[in-house]
JSON list of C-alpha atoms in Angstrom, two decimals:
[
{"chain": "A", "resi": 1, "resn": "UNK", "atom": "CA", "xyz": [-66.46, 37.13, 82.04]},
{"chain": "A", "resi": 2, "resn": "UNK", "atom": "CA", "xyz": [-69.71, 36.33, 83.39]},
{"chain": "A", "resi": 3, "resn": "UNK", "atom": "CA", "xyz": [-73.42, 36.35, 82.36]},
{"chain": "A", "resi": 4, "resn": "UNK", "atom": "CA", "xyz": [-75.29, 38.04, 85.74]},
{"chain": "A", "resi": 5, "resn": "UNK", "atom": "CA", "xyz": [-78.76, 39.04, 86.39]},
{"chain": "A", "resi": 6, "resn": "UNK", "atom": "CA", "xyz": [-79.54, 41.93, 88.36]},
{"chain": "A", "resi": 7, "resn": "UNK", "atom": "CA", "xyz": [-81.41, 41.08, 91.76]},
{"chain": "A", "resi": 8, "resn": "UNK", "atom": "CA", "xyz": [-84.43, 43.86, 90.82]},
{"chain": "A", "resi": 9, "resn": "UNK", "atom": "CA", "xyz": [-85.09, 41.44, 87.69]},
{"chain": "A", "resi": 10, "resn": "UNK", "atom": "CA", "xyz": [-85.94, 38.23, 89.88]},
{"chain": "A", "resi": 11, "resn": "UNK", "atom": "CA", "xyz": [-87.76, 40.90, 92.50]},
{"chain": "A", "resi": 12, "resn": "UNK", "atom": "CA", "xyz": [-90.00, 41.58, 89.52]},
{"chain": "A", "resi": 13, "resn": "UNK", "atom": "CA", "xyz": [-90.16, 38.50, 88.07]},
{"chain": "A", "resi": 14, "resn": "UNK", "atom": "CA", "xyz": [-89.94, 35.96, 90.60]},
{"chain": "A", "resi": 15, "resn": "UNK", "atom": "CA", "xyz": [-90.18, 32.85, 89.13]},
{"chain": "A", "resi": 16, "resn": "UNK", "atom": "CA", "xyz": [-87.99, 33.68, 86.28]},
{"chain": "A", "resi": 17, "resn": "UNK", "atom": "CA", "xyz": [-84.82, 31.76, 85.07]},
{"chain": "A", "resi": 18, "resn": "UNK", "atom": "CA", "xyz": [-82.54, 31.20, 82.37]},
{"chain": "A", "resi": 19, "resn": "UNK", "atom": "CA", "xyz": [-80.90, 28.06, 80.82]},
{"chain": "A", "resi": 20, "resn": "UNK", "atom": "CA", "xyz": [-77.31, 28.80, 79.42]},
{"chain": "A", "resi": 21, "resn": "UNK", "atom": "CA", "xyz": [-75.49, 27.68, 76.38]},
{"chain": "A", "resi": 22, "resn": "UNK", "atom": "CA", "xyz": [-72.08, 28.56, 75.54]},
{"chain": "A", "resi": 23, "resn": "UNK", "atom": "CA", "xyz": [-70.46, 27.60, 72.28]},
{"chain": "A", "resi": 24, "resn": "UNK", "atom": "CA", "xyz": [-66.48, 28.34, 71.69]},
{"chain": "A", "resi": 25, "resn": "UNK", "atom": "CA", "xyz": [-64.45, 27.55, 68.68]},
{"chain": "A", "resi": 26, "resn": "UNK", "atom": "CA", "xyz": [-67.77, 27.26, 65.88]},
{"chain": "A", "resi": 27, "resn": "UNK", "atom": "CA", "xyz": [-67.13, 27.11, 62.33]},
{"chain": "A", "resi": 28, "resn": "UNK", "atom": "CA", "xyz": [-69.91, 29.38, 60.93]},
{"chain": "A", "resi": 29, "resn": "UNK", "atom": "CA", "xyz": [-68.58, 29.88, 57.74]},
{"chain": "A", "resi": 30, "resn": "UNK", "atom": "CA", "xyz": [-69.80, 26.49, 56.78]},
{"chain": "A", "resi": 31, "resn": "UNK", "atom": "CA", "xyz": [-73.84, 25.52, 55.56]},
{"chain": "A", "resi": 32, "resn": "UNK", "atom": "CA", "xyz": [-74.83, 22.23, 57.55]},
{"chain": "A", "resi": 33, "resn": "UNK", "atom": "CA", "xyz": [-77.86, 20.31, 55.83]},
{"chain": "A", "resi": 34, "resn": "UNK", "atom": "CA", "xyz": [-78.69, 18.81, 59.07]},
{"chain": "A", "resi": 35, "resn": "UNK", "atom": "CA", "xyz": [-79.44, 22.01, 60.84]},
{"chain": "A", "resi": 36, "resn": "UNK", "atom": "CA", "xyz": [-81.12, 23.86, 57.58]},
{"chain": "A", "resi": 37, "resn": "UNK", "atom": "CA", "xyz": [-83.43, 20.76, 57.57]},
{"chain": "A", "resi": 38, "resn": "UNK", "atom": "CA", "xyz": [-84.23, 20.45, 61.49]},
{"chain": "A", "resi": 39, "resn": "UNK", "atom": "CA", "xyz": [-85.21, 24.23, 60.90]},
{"chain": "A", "resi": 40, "resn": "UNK", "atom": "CA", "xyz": [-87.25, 23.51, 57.61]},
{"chain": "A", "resi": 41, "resn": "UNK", "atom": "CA", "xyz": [-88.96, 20.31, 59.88]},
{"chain": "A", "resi": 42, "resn": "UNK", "atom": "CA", "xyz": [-89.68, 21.87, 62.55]},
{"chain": "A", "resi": 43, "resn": "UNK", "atom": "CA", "xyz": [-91.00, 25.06, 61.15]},
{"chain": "A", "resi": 44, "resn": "UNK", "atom": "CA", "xyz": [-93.54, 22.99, 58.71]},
{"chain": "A", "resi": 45, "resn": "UNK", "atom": "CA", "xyz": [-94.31, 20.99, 62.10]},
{"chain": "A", "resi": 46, "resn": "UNK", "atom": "CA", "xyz": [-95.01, 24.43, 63.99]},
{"chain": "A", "resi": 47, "resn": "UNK", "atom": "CA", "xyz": [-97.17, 25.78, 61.16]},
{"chain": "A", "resi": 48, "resn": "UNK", "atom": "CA", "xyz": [-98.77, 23.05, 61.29]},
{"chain": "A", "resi": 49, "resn": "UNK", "atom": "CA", "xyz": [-99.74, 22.74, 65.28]},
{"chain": "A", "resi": 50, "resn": "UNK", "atom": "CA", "xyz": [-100.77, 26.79, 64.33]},
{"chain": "A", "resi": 51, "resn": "UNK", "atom": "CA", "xyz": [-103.69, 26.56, 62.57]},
{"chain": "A", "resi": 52, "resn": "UNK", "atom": "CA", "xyz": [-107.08, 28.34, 63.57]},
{"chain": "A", "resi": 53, "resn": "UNK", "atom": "CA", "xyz": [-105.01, 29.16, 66.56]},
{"chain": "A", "resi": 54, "resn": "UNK", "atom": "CA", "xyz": [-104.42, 32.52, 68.10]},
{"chain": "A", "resi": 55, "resn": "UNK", "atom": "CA", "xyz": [-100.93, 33.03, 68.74]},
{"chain": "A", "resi": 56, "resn": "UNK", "atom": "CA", "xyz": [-101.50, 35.33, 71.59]},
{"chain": "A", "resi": 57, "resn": "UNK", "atom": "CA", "xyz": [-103.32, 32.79, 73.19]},
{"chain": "A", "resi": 58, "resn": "UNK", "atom": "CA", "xyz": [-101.21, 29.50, 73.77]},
{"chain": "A", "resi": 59, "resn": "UNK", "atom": "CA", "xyz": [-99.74, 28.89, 76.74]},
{"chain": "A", "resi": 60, "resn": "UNK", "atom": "CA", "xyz": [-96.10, 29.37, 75.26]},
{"chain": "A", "resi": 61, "resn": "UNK", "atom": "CA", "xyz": [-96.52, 32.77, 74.52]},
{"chain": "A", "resi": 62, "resn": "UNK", "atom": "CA", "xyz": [-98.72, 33.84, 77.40]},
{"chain": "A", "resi": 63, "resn": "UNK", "atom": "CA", "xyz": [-96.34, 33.67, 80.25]},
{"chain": "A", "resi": 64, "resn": "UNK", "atom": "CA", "xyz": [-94.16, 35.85, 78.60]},
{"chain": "A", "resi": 65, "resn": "UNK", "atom": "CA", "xyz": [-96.98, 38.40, 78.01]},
{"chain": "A", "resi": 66, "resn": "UNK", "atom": "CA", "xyz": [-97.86, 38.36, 81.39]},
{"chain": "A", "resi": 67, "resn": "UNK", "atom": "CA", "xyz": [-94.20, 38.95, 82.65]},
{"chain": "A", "resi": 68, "resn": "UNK", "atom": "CA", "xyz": [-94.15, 42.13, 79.72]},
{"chain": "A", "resi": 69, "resn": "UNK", "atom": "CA", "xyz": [-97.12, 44.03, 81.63]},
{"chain": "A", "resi": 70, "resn": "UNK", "atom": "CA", "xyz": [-95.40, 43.35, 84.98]},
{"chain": "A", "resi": 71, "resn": "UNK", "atom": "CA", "xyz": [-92.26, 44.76, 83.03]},
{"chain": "A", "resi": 72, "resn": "UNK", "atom": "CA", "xyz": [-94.75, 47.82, 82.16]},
{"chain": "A", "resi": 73, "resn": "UNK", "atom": "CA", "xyz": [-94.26, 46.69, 78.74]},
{"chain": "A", "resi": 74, "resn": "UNK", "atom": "CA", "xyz": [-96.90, 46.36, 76.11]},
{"chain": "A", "resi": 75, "resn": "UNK", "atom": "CA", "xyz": [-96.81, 42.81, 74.51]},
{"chain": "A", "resi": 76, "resn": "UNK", "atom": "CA", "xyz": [-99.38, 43.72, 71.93]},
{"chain": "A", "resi": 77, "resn": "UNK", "atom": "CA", "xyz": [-96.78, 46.86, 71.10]},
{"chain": "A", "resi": 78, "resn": "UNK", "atom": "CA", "xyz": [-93.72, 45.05, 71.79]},
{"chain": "A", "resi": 79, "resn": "UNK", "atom": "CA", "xyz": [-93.78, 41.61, 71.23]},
{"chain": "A", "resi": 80, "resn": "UNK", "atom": "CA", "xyz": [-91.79, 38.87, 73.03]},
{"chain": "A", "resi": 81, "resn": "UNK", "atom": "CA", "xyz": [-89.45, 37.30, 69.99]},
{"chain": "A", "resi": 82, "resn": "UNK", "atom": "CA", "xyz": [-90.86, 34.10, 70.60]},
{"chain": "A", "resi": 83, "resn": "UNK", "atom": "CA", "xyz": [-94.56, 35.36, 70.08]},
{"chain": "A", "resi": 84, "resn": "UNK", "atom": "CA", "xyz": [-92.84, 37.49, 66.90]},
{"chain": "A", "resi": 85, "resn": "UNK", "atom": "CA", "xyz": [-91.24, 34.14, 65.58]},
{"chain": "A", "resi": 86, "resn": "UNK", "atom": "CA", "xyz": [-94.51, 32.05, 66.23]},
{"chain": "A", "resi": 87, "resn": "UNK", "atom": "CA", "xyz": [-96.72, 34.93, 64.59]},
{"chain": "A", "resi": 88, "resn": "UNK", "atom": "CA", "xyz": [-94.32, 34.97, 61.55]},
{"chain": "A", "resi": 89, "resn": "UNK", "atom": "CA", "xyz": [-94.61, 30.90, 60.74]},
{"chain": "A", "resi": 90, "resn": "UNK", "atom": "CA", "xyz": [-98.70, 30.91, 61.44]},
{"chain": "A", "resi": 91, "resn": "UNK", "atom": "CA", "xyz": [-98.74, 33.45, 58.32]},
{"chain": "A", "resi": 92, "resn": "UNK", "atom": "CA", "xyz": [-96.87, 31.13, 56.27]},
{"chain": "A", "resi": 93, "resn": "UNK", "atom": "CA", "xyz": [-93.96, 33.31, 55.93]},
{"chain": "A", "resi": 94, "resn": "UNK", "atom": "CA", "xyz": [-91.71, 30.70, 56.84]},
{"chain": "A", "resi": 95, "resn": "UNK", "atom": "CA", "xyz": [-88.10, 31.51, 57.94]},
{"chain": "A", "resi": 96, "resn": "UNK", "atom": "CA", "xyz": [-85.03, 31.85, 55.68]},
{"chain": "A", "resi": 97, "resn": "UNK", "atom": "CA", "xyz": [-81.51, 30.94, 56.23]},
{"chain": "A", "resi": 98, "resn": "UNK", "atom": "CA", "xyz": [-79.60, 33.42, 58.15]},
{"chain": "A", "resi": 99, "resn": "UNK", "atom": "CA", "xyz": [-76.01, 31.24, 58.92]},
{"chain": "A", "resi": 100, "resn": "UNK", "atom": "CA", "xyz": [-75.56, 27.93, 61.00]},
{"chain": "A", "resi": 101, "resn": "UNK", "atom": "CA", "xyz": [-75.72, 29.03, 64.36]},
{"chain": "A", "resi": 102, "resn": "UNK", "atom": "CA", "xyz": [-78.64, 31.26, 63.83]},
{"chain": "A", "resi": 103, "resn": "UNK", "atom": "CA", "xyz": [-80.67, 29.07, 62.51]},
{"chain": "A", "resi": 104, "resn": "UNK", "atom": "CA", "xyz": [-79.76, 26.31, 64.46]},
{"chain": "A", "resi": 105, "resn": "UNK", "atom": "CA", "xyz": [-80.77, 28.52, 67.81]},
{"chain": "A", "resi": 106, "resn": "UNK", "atom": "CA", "xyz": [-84.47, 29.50, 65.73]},
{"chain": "A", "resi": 107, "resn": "UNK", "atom": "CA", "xyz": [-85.16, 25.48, 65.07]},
{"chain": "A", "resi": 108, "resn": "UNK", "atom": "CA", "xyz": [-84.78, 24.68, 68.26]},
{"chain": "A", "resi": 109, "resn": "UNK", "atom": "CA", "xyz": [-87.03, 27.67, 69.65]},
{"chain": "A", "resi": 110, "resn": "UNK", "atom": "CA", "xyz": [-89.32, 26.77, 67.32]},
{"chain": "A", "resi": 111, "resn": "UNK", "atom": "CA", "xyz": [-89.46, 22.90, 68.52]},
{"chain": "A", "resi": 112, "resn": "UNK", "atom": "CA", "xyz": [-89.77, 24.37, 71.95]},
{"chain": "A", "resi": 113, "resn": "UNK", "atom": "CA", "xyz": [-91.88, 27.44, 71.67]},
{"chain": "A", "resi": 114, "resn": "UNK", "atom": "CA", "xyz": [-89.37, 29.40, 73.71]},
{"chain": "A", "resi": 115, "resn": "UNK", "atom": "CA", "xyz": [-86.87, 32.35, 73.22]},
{"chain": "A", "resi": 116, "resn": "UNK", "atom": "CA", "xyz": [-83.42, 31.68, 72.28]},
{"chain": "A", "resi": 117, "resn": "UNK", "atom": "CA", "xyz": [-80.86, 34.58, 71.67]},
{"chain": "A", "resi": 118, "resn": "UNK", "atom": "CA", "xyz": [-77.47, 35.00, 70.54]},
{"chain": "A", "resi": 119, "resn": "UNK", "atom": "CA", "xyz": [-74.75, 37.06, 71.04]},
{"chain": "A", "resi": 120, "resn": "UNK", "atom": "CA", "xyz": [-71.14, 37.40, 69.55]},
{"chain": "A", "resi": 121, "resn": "UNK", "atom": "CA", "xyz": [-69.02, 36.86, 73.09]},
{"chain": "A", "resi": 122, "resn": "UNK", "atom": "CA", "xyz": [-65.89, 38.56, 71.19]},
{"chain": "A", "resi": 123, "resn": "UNK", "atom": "CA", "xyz": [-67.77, 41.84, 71.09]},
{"chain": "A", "resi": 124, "resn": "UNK", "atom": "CA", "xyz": [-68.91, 41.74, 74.75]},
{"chain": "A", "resi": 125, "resn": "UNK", "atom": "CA", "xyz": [-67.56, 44.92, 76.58]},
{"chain": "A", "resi": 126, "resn": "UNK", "atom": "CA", "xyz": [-67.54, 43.11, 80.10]},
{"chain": "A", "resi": 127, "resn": "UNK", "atom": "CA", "xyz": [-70.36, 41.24, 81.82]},
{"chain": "A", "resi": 128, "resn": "UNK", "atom": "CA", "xyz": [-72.92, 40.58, 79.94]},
{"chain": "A", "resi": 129, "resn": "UNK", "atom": "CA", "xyz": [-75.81, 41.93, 82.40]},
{"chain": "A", "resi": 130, "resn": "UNK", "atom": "CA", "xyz": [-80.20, 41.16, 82.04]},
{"chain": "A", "resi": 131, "resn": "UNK", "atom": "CA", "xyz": [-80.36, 44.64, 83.76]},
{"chain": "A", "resi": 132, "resn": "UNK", "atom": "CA", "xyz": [-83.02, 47.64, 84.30]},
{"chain": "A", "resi": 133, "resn": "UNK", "atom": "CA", "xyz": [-81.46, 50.60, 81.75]},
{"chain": "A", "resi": 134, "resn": "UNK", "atom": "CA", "xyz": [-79.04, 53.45, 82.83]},
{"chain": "A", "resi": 135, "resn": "UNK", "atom": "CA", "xyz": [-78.91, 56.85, 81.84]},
{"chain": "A", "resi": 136, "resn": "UNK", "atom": "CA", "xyz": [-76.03, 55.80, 79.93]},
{"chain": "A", "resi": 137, "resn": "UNK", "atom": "CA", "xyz": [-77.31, 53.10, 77.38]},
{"chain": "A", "resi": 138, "resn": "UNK", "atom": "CA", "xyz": [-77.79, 53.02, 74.00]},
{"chain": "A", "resi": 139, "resn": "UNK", "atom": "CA", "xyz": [-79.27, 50.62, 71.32]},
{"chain": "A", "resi": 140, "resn": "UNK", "atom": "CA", "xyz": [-78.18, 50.59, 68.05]},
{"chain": "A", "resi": 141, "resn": "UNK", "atom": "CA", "xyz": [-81.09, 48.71, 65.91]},
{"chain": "A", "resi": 142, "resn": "UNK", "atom": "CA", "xyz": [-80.40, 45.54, 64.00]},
{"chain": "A", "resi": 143, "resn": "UNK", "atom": "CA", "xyz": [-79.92, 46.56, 60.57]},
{"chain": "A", "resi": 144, "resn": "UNK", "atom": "CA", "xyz": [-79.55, 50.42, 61.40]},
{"chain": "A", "resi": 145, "resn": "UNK", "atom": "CA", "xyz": [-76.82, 53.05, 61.93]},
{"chain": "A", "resi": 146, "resn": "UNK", "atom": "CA", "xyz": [-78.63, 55.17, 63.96]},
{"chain": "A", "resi": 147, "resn": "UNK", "atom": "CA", "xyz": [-78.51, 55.16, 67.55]},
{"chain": "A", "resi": 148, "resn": "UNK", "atom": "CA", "xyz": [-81.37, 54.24, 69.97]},
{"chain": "A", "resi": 149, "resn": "UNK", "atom": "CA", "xyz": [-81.67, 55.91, 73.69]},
{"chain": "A", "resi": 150, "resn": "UNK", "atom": "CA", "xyz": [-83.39, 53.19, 75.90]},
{"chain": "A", "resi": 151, "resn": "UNK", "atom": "CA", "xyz": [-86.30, 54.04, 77.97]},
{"chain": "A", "resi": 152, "resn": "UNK", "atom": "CA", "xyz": [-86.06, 54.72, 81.42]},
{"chain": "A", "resi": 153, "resn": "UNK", "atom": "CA", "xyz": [-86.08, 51.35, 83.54]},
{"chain": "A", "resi": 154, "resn": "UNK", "atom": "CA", "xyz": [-86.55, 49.20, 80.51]},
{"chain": "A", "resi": 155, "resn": "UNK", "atom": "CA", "xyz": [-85.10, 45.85, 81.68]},
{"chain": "A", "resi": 156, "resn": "UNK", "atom": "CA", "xyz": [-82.23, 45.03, 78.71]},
{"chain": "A", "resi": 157, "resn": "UNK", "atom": "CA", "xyz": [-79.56, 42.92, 78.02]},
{"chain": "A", "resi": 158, "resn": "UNK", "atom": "CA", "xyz": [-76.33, 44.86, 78.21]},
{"chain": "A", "resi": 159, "resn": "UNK", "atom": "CA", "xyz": [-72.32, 44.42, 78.19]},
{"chain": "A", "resi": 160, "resn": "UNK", "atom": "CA", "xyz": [-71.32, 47.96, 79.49]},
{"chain": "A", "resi": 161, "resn": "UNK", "atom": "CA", "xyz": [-73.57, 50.63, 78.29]},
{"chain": "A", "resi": 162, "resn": "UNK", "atom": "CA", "xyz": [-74.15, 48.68, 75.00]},
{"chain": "A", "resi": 163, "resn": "UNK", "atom": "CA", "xyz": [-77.36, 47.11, 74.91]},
{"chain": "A", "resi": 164, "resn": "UNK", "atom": "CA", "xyz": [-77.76, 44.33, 72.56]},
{"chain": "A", "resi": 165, "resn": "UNK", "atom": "CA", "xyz": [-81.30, 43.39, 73.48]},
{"chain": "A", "resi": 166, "resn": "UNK", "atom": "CA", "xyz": [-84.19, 45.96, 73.94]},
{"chain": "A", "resi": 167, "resn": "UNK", "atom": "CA", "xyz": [-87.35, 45.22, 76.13]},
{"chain": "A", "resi": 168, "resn": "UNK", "atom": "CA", "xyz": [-86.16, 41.42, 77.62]},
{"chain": "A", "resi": 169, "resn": "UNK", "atom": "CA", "xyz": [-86.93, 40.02, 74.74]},
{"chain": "A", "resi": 170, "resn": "UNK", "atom": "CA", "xyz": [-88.11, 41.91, 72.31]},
{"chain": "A", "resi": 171, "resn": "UNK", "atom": "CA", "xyz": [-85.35, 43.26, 69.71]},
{"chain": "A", "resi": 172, "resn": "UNK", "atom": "CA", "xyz": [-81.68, 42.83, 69.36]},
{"chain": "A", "resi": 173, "resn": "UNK", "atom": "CA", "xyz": [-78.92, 44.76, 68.17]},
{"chain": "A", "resi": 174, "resn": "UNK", "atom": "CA", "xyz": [-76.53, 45.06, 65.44]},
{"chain": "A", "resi": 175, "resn": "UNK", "atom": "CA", "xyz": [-73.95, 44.78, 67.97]},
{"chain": "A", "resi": 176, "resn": "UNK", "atom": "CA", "xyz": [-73.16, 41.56, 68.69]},
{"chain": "A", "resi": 177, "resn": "UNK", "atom": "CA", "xyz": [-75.06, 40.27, 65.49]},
{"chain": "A", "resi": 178, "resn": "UNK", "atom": "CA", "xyz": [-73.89, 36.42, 64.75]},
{"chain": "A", "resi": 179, "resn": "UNK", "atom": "CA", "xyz": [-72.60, 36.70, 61.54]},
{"chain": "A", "resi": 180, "resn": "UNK", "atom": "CA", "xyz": [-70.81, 34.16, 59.80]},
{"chain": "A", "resi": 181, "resn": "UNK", "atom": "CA", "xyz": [-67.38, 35.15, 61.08]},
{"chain": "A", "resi": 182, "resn": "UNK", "atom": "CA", "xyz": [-68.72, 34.62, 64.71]},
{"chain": "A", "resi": 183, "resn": "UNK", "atom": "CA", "xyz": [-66.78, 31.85, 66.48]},
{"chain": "A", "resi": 184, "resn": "UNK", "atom": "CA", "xyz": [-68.06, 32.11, 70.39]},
{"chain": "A", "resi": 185, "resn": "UNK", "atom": "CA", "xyz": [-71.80, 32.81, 71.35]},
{"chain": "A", "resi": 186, "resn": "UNK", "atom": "CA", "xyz": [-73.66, 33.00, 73.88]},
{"chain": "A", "resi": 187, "resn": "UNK", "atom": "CA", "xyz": [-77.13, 31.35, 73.62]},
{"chain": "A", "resi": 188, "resn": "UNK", "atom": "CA", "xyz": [-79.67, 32.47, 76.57]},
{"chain": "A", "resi": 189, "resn": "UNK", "atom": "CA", "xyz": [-82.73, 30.54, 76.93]},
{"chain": "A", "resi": 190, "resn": "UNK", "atom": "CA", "xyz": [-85.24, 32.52, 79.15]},
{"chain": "A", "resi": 191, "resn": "UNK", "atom": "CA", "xyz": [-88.34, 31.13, 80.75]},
{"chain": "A", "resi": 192, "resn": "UNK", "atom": "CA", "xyz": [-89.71, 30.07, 84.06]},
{"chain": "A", "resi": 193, "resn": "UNK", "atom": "CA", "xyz": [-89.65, 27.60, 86.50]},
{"chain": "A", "resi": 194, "resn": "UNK", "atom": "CA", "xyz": [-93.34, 27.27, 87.39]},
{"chain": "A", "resi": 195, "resn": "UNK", "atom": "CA", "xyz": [-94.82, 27.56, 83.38]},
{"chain": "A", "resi": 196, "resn": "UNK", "atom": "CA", "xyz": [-91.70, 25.76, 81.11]},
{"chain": "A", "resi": 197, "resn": "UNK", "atom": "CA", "xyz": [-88.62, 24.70, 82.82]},
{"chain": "A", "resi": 198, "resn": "UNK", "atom": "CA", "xyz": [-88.97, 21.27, 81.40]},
{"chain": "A", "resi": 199, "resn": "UNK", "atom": "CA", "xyz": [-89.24, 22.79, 77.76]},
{"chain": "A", "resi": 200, "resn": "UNK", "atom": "CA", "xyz": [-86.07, 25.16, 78.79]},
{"chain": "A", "resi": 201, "resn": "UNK", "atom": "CA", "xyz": [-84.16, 21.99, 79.84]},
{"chain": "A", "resi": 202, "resn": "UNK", "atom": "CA", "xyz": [-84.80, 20.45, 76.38]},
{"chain": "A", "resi": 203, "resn": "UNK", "atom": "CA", "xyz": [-83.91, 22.89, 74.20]},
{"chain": "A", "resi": 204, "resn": "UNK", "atom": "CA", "xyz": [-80.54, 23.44, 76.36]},
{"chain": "A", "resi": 205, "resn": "UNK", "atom": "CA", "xyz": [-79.77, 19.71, 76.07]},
{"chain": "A", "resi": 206, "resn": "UNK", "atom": "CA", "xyz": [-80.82, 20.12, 72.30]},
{"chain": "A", "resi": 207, "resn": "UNK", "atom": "CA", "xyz": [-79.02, 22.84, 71.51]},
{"chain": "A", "resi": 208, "resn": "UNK", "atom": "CA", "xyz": [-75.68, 21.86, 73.23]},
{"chain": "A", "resi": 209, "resn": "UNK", "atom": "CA", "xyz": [-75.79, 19.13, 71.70]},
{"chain": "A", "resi": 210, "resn": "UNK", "atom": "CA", "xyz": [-76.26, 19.99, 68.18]},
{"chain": "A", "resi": 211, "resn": "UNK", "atom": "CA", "xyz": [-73.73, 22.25, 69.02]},
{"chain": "A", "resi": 212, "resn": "UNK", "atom": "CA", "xyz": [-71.01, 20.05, 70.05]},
{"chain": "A", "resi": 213, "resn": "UNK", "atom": "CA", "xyz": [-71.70, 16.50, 68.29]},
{"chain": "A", "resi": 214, "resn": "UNK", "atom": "CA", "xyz": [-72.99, 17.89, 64.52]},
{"chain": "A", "resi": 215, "resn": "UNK", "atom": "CA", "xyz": [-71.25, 21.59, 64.61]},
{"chain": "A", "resi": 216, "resn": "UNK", "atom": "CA", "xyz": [-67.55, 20.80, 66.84]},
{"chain": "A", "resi": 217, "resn": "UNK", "atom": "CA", "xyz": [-67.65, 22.83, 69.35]},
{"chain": "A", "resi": 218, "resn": "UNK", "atom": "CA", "xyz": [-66.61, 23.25, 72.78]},
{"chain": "A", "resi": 219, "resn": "UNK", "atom": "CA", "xyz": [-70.19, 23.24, 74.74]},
{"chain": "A", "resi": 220, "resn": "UNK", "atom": "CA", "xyz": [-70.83, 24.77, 78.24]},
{"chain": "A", "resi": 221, "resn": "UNK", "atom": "CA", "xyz": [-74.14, 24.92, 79.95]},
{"chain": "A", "resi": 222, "resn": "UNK", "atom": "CA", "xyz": [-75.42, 26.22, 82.74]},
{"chain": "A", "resi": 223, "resn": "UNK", "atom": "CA", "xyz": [-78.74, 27.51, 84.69]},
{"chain": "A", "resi": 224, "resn": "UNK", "atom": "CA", "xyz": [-78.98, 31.03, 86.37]},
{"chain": "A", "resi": 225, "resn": "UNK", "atom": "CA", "xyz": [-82.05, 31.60, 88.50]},
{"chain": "A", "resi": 226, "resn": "UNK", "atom": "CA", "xyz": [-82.56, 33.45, 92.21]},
{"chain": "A", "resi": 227, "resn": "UNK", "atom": "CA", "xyz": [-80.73, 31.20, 93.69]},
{"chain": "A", "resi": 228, "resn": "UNK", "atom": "CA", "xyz": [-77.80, 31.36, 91.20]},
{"chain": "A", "resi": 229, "resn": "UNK", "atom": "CA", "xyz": [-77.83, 34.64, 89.61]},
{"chain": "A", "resi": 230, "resn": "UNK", "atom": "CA", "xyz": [-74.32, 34.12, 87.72]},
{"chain": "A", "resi": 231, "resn": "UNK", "atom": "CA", "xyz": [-72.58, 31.71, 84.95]},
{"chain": "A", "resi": 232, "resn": "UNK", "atom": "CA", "xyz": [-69.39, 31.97, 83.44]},
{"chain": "A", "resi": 233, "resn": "UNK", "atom": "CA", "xyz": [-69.23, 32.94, 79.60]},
{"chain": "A", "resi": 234, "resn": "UNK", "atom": "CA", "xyz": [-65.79, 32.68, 79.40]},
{"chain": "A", "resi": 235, "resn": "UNK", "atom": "CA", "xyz": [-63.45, 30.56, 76.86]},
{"chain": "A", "resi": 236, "resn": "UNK", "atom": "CA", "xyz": [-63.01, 26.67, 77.76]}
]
């Protein structure tokens, strides 16, 4: 099983690229204090750094709103989940406790300013693809029953015909949901390698290790770019 990424993605967006983290064997059935407060830090620090500022503006969030209108997508309609996240802590409506591995994946976006998702790798039907949509796809909505069609040439995150993230970056699905029976995810960190490699880099390195040292887990990591447009997602 492989994480891929579609050559019409990187013809698009050229300098675009992805830093990989892939967690197997996580006990998310259990609080840890250590991750609950690097999200509580870290979220008072980003509040903090937030003030008087437009979110739309800082150079975190404006690459990615760049790359939306190249995607033909409307970042003021559809917002890129970092910008979302970012948004939601300048308001003061801080962030609640989901489980361990979710928040551990929104503290360390929020110490980076960059997008981190997660997906369930037990409920992956395949590959999972960053892909322009096919007639075939369908969304359903986090939270929902109801499902979504996708828009024609929307670029998504798919495993088969499910997609499990709408618009890049935008919204993810019920379907592969970390919940706290999850025990293998698949954390993408997307960015690019002329604006915030460096920042990718660190949260990776962050992130794997949190993952391995304070949660036990079996860690891979990798990078996919142009050059590489594949990494295995597949049990250590």
């Amino acid at each position: 099983m492989k994480f891929l990424v579609e050559d019409k993605v990187f013809e698009t967006l050229d300098t675009v690229c992805f830093a990989v983290v892939i967690a197997h064997g996580i006990d998310n059935t259990v609080q840890n204090l250590k991750v609950q407060k690097l999200l509580e830090e870290n979220m008072l620090l980003c509040q903090s750094s937030l003030e008087g500022v437009n979110v739309k503006e800082i150079e975190s969030v404006l690459c990615y709103r760049e790359a939306f209108r190249k995607l033909n997508v409307n970042p003021n309609k559809y917002m890129c989940s970092i910008e979302a996240l970012l948004t939601r802590i300048s308001k003061g409506k801080g962030m609640p406790n989901i489980n361990t591995a979710v928040d551990l994946g929104n503290a360390v976006s929020l110490k980076y300013k960059i997008p981190i998702g997660a997906h369930d790798i037990d409920t992956m039907n395949g590959e999972m693809t960053l892909r322009f949509s096919e007639e075939q796809d369908f969304f359903l909505p986090f939270g929902s029953t109801e499902i979504e069609s996708v828009d024609k040439n929307e670029i998504v995150y798919a495993t088969g015909n499910s997609v499990r993230t709408r618009r890049w970056t935008w919204r993810q699905s019920e379907e592969g949901k970390i919940t706290t029976q999850s025990k293998n995810i698949f954390f993408p960190i997307d960015g690019f390698s002329d604006t915030n490699m460096d920042n990718m880099l660190s949260a990776q390195k962050e992130l794997g290790n949190m993952l391995k040292y304070e949660l036990g887990c079996n860690v891979s990591i990798g990078w996919v770019d142009a050059k590489n447009k594949s990494f295995s997602i597949n049990a250590i």
